[in-house]
XYZ file of C-alpha atoms in Angstrom:
591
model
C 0.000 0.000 0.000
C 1.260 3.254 -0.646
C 0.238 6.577 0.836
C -0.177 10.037 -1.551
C 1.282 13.127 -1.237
C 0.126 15.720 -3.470
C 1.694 19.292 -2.997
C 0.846 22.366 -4.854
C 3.291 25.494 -5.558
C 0.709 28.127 -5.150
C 3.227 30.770 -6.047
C 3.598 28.682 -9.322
C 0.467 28.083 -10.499
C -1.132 30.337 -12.679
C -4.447 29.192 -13.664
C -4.823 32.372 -15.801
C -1.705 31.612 -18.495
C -2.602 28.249 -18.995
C -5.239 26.223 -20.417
C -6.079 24.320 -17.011
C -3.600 21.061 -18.653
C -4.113 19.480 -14.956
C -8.121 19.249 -15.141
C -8.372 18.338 -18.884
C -5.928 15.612 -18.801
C -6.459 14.334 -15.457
C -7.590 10.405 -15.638
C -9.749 10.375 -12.924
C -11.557 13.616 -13.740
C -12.558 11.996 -17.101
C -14.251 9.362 -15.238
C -16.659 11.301 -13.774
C -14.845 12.149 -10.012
C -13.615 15.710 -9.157
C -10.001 14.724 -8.589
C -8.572 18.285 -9.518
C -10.585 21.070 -9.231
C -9.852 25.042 -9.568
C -10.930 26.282 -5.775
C -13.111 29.070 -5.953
C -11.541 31.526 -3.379
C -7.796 30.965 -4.278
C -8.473 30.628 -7.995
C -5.509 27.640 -7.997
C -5.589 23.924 -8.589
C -6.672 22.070 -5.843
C -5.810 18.038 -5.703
C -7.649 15.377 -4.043
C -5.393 13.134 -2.275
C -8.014 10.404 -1.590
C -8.970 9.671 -5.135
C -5.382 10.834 -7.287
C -3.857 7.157 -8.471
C -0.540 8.974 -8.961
C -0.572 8.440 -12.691
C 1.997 11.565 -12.498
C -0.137 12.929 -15.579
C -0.640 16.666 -14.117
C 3.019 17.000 -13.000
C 3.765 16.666 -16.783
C 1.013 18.517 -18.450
C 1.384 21.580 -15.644
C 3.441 24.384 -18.148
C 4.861 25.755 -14.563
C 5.849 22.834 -12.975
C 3.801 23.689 -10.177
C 2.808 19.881 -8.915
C 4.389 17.514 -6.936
C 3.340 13.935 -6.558
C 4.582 11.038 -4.566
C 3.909 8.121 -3.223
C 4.832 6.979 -0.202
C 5.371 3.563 2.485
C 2.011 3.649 4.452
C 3.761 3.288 7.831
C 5.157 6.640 7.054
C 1.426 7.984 7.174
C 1.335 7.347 11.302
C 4.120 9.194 11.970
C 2.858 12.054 10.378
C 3.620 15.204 12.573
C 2.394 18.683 10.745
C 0.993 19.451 7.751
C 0.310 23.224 6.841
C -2.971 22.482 4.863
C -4.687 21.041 1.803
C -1.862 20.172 -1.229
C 1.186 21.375 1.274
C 4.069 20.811 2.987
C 4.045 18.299 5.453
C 6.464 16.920 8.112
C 7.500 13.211 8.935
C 8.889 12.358 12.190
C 11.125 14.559 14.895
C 14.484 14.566 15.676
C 14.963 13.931 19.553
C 16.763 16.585 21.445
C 19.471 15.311 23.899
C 21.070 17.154 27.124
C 24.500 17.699 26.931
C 24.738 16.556 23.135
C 25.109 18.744 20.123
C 22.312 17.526 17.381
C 23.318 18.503 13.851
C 20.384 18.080 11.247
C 21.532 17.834 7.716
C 19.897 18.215 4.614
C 18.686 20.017 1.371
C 16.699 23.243 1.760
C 12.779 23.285 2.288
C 12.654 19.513 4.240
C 11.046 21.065 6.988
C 13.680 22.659 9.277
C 12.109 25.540 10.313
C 8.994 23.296 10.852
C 11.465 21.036 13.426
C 12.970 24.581 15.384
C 9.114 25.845 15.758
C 7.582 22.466 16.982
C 10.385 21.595 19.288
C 10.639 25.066 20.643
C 7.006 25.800 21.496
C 6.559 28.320 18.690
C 4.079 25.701 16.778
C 1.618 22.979 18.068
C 1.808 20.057 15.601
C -1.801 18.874 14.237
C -0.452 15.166 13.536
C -1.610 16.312 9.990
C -4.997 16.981 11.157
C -5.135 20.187 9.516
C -8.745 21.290 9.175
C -9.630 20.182 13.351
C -5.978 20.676 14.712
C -5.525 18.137 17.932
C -5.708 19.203 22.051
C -2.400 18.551 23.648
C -4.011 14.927 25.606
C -4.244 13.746 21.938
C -0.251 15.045 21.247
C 0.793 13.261 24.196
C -1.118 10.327 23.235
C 0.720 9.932 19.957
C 4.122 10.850 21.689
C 3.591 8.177 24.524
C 6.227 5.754 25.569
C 8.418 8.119 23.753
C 11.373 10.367 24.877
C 9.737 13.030 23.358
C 6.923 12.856 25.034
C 7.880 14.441 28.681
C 9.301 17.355 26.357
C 6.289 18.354 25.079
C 4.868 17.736 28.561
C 7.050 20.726 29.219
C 5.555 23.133 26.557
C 2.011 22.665 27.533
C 2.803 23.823 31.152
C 4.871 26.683 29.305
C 7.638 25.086 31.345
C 10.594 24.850 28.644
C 12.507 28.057 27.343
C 13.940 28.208 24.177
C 16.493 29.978 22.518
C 16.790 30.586 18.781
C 19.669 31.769 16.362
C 17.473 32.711 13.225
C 18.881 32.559 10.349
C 18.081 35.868 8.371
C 20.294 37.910 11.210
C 19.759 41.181 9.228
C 16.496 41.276 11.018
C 18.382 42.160 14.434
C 18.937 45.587 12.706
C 15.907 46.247 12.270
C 14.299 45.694 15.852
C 16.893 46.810 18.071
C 18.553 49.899 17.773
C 21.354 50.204 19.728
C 25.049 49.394 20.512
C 25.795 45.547 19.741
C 26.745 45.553 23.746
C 23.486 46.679 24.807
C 21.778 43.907 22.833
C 24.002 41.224 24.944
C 23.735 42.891 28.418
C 19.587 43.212 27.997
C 19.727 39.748 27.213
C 22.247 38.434 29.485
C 21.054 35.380 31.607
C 24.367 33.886 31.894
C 26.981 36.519 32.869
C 28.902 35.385 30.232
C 29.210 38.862 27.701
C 32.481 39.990 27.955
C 33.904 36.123 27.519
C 31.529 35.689 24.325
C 32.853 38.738 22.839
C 36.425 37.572 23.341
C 35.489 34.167 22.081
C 33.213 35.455 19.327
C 36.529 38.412 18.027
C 33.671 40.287 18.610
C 35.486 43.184 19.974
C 36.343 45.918 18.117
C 32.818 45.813 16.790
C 30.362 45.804 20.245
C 30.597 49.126 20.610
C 29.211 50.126 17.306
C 25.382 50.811 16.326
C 23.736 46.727 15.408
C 22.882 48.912 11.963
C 26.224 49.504 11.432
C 27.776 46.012 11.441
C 28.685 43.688 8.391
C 26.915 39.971 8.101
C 29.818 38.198 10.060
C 29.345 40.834 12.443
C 25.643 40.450 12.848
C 26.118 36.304 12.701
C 28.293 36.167 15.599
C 26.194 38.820 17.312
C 23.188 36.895 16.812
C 25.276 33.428 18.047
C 26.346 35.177 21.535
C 23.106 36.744 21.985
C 21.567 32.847 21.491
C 24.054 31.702 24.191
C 23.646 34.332 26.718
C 20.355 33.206 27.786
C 19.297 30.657 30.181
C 17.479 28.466 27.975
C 16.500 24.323 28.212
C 17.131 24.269 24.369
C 18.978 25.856 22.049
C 18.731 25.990 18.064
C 21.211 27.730 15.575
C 19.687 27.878 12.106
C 23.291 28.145 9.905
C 25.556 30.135 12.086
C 28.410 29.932 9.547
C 27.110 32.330 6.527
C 29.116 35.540 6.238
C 31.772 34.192 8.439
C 35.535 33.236 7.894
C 37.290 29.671 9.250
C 38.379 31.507 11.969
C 35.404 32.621 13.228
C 33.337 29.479 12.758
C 35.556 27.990 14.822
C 34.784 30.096 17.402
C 31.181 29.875 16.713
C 31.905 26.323 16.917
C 33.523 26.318 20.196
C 30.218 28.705 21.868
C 28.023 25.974 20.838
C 30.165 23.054 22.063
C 30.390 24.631 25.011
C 26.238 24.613 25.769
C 26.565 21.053 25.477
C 29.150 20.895 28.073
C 27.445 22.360 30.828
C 23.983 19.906 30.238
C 21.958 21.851 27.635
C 20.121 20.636 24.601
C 21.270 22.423 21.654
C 20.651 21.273 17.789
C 22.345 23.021 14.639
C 21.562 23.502 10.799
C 24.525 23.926 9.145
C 26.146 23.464 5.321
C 29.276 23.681 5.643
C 30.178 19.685 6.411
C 33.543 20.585 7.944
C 32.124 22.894 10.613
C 28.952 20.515 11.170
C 31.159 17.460 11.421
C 33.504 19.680 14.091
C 30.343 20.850 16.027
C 28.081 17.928 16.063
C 27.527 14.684 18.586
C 25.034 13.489 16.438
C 23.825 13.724 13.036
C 19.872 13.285 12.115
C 19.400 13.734 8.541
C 16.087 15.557 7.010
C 14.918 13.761 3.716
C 11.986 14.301 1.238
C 11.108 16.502 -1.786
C 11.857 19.857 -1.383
C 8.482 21.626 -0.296
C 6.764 18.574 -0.477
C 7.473 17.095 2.307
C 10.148 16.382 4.666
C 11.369 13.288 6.916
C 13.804 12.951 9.502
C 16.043 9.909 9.705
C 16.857 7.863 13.227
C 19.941 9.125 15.337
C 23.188 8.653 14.102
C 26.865 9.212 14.760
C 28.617 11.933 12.878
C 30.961 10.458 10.659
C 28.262 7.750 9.760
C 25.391 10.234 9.723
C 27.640 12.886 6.948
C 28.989 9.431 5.332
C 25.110 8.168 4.912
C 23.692 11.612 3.495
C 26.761 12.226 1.082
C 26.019 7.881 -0.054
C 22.072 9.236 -0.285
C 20.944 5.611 0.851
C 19.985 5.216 5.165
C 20.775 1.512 5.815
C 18.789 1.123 8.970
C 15.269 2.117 7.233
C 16.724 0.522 4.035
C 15.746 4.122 2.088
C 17.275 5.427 -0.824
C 16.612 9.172 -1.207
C 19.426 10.480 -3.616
C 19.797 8.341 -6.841
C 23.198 9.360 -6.985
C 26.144 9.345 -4.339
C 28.808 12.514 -4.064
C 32.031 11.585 -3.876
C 35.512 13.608 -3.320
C 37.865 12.650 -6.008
C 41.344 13.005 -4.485
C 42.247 15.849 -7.625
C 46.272 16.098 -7.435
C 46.782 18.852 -10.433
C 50.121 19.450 -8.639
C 52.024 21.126 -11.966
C 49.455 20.058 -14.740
C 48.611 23.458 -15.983
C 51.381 23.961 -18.251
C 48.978 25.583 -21.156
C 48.181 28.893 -22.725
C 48.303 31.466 -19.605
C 44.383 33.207 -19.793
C 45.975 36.065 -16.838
C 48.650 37.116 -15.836
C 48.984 40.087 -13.278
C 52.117 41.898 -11.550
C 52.209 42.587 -7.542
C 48.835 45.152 -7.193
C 48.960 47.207 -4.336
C 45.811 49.115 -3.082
C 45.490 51.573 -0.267
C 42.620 53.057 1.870
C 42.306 55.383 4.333
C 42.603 52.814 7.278
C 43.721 49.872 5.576
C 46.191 48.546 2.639
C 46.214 45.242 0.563
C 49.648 43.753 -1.152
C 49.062 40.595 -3.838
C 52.189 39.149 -4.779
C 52.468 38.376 -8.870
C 50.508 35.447 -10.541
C 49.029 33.684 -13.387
C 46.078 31.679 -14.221
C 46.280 29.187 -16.924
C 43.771 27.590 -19.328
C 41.236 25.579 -17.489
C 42.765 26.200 -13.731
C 40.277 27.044 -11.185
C 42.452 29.512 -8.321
C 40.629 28.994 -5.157
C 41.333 32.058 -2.538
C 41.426 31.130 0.996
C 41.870 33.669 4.038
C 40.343 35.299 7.037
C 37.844 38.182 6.507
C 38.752 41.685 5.788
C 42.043 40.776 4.560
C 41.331 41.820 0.732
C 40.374 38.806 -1.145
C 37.281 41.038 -2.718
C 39.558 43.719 -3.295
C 41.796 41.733 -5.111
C 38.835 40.210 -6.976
C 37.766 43.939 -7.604
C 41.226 44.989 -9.226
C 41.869 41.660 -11.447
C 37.808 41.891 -13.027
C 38.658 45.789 -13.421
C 35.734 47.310 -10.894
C 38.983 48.675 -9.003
C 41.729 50.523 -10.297
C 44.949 49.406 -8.171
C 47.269 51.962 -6.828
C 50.501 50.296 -8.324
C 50.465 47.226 -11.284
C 47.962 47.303 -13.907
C 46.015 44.053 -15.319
C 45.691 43.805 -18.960
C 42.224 45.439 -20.210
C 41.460 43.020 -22.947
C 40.735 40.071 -21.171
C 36.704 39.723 -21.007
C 36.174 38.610 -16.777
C 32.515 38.110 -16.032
C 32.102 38.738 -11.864
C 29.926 37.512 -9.555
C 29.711 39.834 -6.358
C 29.510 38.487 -2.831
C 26.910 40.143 -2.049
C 23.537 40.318 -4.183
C 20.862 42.805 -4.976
C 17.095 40.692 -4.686
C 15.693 44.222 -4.395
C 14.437 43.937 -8.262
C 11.464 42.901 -9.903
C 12.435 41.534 -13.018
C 11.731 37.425 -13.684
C 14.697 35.385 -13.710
C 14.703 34.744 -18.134
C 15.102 37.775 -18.365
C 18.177 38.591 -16.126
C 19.151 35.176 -18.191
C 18.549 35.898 -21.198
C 20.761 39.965 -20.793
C 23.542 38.030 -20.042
C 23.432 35.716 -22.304
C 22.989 38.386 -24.923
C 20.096 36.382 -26.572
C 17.308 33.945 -25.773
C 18.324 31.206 -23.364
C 15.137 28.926 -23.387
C 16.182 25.921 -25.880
C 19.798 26.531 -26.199
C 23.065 25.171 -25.897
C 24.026 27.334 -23.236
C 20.802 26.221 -21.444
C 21.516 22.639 -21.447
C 25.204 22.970 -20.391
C 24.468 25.538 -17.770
C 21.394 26.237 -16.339
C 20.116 22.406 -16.457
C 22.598 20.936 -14.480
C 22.004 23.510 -11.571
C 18.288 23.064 -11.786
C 16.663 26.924 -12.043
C 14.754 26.232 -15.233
C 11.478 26.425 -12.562
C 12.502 29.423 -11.682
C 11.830 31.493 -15.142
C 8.561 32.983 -14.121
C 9.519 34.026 -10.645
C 10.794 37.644 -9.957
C 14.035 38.017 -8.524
C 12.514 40.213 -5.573
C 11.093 37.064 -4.416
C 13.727 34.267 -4.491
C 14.972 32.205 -1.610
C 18.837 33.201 -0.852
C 19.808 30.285 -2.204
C 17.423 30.283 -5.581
C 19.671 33.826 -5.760
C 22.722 32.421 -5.132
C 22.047 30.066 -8.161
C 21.018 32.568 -10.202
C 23.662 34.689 -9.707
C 26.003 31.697 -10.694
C 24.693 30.983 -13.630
C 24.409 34.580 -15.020
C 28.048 35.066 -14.090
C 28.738 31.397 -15.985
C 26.471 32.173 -19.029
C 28.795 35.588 -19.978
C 31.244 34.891 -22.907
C 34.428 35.645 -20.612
C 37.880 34.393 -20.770
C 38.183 34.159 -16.589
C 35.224 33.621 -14.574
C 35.641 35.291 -11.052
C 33.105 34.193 -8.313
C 32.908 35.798 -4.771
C 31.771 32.961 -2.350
C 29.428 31.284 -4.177
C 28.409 28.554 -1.472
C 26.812 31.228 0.571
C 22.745 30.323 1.366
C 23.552 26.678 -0.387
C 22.570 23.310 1.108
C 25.173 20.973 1.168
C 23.909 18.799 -2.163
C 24.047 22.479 -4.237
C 27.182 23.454 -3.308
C 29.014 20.236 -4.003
C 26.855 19.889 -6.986
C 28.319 23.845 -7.806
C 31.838 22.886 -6.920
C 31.665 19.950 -9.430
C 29.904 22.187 -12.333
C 32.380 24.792 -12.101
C 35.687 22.415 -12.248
C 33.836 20.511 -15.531
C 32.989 23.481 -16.722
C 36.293 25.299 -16.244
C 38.157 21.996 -17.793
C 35.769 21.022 -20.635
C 35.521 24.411 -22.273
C 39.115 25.345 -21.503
C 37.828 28.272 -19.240
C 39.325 29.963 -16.145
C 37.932 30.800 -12.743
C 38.755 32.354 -9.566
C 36.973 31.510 -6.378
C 36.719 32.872 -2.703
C 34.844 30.932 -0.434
C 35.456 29.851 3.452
C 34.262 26.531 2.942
C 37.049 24.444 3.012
C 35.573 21.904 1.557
C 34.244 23.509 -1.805
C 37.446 25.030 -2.498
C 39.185 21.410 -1.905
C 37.108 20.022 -4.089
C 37.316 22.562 -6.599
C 40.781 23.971 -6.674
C 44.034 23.584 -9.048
C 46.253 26.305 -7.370
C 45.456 28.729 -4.255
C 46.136 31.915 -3.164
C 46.602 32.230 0.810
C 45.736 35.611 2.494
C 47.526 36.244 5.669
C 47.998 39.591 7.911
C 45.311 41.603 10.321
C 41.963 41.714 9.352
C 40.985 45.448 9.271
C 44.339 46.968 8.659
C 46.401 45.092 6.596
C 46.268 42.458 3.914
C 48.895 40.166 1.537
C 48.463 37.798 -0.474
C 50.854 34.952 -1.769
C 51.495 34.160 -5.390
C 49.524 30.865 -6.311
C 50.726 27.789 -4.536
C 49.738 23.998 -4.959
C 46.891 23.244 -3.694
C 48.855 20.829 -1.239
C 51.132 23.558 0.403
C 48.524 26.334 0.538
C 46.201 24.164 2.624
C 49.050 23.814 4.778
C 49.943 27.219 5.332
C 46.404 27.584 5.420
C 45.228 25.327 8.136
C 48.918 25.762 9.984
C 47.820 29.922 10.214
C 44.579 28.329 12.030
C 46.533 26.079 14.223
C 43.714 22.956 12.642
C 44.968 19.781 11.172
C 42.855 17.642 8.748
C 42.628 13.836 7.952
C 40.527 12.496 5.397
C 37.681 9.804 5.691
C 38.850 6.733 4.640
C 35.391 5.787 2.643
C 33.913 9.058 1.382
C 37.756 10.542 0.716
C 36.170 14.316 2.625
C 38.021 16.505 4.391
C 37.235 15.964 8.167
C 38.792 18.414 10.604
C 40.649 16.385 13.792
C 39.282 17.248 17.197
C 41.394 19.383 19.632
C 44.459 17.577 20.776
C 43.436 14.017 19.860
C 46.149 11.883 18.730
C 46.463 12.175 14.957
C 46.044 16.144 15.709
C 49.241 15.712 17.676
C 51.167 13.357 15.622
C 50.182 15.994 12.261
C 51.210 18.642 14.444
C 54.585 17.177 14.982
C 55.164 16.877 11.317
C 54.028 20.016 9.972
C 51.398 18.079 7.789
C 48.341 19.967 8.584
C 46.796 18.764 5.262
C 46.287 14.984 5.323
């Protein structure tokens, strides 16, 4: 027996463009049931779960790809825990929170993570799917007995558990307190821990400044001590890496480690796999169709739990939910670049009022990816800025012919324009049904994105974009400024490997800045390694291996790595364990 999901994107469907494909063609209809049917009040498709036989007919025939069908175990049906209504999303099981453990929950974007944080924290009853006559709390507890799970929402229906929450849009902090970033802490200090969070955090040269003032990283680790300070039963970060260097996630890393330590509950949702595998206890991984409908997997330990997402296939419940498994190809391009040279650029200097940037001379060849590592405010945007000729330097000059499409770390959503057409400008022709399209906008999936406007796209959805309008100019060197930022884990591996085939198959050239380690391992010929103090003054090496600038890398951080004998990632050793030392010893930071 299987049990139907049918999920509508209301924000796709657009019953006034098309000729109604879904009613017309639907089997059922034309035997005399109502199986789809345009409501009357929302003027959108409206699917019958009961009666649909999952022929998949509508999710073919629908011109905006605005259906979603599956099928799915029965037994999966009783453990339904929320659904938001009629045709949408709906939730699958609950990851159990655990004193003195840190819970890390992996997996793709829209599975239902925000869903978890609300439920678990009190912010959202769950109707056990029972949308239209939501369940009373004895019913809850019911379904939750002879659970562990079950005392803990005992707790929020006597309003006994406090939670606190890192959001994860933390430009929103700027908008609802206005003050010094050291008021926010003391108003909210439970703990009398401030002044060792900001020391922790390297949060303080910027505490004393207006929250409106402050850059992302800024507000991030803001928003992370301001989590901490409280005196909660739970706590929940929602990504606490974006906008932030290796250094500081570290840190970040170390705040949240140290919850666990004195007997809290905490859980984290975090991309970047080294951080998450650094942070984490335990790994539960969220499954599903994205906006469909979202499951969470049984406890697991971290290296099996990151090992079993990256394989897509969970042994214990014998489910396969990738078709495909990522791997890290060891790539050793130690001195294979010996082709045509696509740049090459003397030592650039560049000064500001308060701070100055030095980048030794380099070249990038013919189908090289340069991957720029360093901490932040060093000059790695600047130098970005100089080479792609948005910033004159003060000394060296970089030859003017060379055609360098950019892609900005930060991005504009702020415009109402649909995503073809953004597409089709930088193409400098129609995309839909080209080459170009089937090279490079396929393979990172935003073809379902045409119709929407950029003003409202998910971060990531604009991340993507942005990629593939920088990818679809006709450049010579491609220059992207951290383009994992607002990905899930599967996009930005799936990014890391587009760009290297891309790079290598049509003899291209790019340069990358990111902070996660792993996406520039996996996508990097050569690096560039930033070192100095953040702020005031910034240089930058000539291009190294990629073997010796991880190691002057990860030796700057005083962090070793190893890497995991079955899925070949980069896994970063704990604190003074025994291969830490032993690496140590040898000055082999860099398996």
């Amino acid at each position: 027996m299987t049990h139907r999901v049918a999920v509508l994107d209301k924000e796709l469907c657009q019953p006034k463009k098309c000729g109604l494909e879904c009613i017309k063609y639907c089997p059922v209809n034309k035997s005399g049931a109502d199986c789809i049917i345009l409501n009357e009040e929302t003027k959108k498709a409206q699917i019958d779960e009961d009666i649909c036989n999952g022929c998949g007919i509508c999710v073919k025939v629908c011109p905006f790809e605005a259906i979603t069908i599956v099928n799915l175990a029965t037994e999966l049906a009783t453990d339904k825990i929320h659904q938001y209504g009629q045709n949408s999303f709906r939730l699958y099981k609950l990851p159990t929170p655990k004193k003195g453990e840190v819970i890390g929950l992996l997996g793709r974007n829209g599975m239902g993570k925000s869903t978890v944080i609300n439920i678990l924290s009190g912010n959202l009853k769950p109707n056990l799917g029972k949308f239209d006559e939501p369940p009373e709390w004895d019913e809850i507890l019911k379904f939750y007995s002879g659970t562990e799970l079950k005392s803990h929402f005992e707790k929020i229906k006597d309003g006994q558990i406090s939670a606190s929450i890192k959001p994860q849009q933390v430009y929103n902090i700027a908008k609802v307190f206005d003050g010094t970033g050291k008021e926010l802490l003391e108003k909210y200090d439970e703990r009398g821990i401030t002044n060792q969070l900001i020391k922790t955090l390297d949060l303080k040269n910027s505490v004393d400044q207006n929250v409106k003032e402050l850059s992302g990283g800024e507000l991030q680790r803001l928003a992370v001590a301001v989590t901490s300070v409280k005196d909660a039963d739970f706590y929940f970060f929602d990504e606490p890496s974006s906008y932030n260097d290796i250094y500081q996630r570290m840190g970040v890393a170390r705040v949240i480690q140290s919850l666990a330590k004195i007997g809290k509950s905490v859980m984290v949702v975090e991309h970047d796999l080294t951080l998450l595998d650094y942070v984490s206890d335990l790994i539960e991984v969220l499954y599903g169709v994205s906006s469909a409908y979202g499951i969470v997997s049984g406890v697991l330990s971290t290296k099996v739990g990151i090992n079993v997402f990256l394989d897509g296939y969970l042994p214990n419940e014998n489910v396969r939910f990738r078709d495909k498994k990522f791997s890290f190809d060891v790539s050793t391009t130690v001195g294979q670049f010996t082709g045509e040279t696509i740049i090459k650029y003397p030592t650039l200097e560049k000064k500001y009022s308060t701070f100055s940037v030095t980048i030794e001379a380099g070249q990038v060849h013919k189908g090289e990816v340069l991957g720029i590592l360093g901490a932040n405010a060093l000059g790695k945007t600047t130098m970005m800025k100089m080479i792609a000729g948005v910033e004159k330097p003060d000394s060296g000059s970089v030859d003017k012919k060379l055609k360098i499409a950019y892609k900005p770390q930060y991005l504009s959503s702020d415009i109402d324009v649909d995503v073809i057409s953004v597409l089709n400008k930088a193409n400098e022709g129609l995309i839909e049904g080209s080459q170009e399209e089937e090279q490079i906008v396929d393979p990172l999936k935003i073809k379902k994105l045409y119709n929407k406007s950029i003003k409202n796209l998910s971060g990531g959805e604009l991340q993507k974009v942005s990629i593939v309008t920088c990818l679809l100019q006709k450049a010579d060197l491609y220059a992207l400024d951290e383009p994992s930022a607002f990905l899930d884990v599967e996009d930005r591996i799936a990014v890391a490997k587009f760009i290297q085939k891309f790079t290598r198959s049509y003899g291209k050239s790019a340069m990358i800045i990111d902070h996660d380690v792993q996406l520039l391992d996996l996508v990097s010929d050569s690096m560039v390694i930033f070192e100095g103090t953040s702020g005031i003054s910034g240089h930058a090496t000539s291009p190294l291996s990629k073997v010796e600038g991880m190691n002057k890398f990860l030796k700057s951080l005083d962090v070793s790595f190893r890497r995991d004998e079955k899925s070949r990632r980069p896994r970063v050793n704990k604190e003074k364990s025994r291969l830490d030392k032993i690496q140590k010893a040898e000055a082999n930071f860099y398996y």
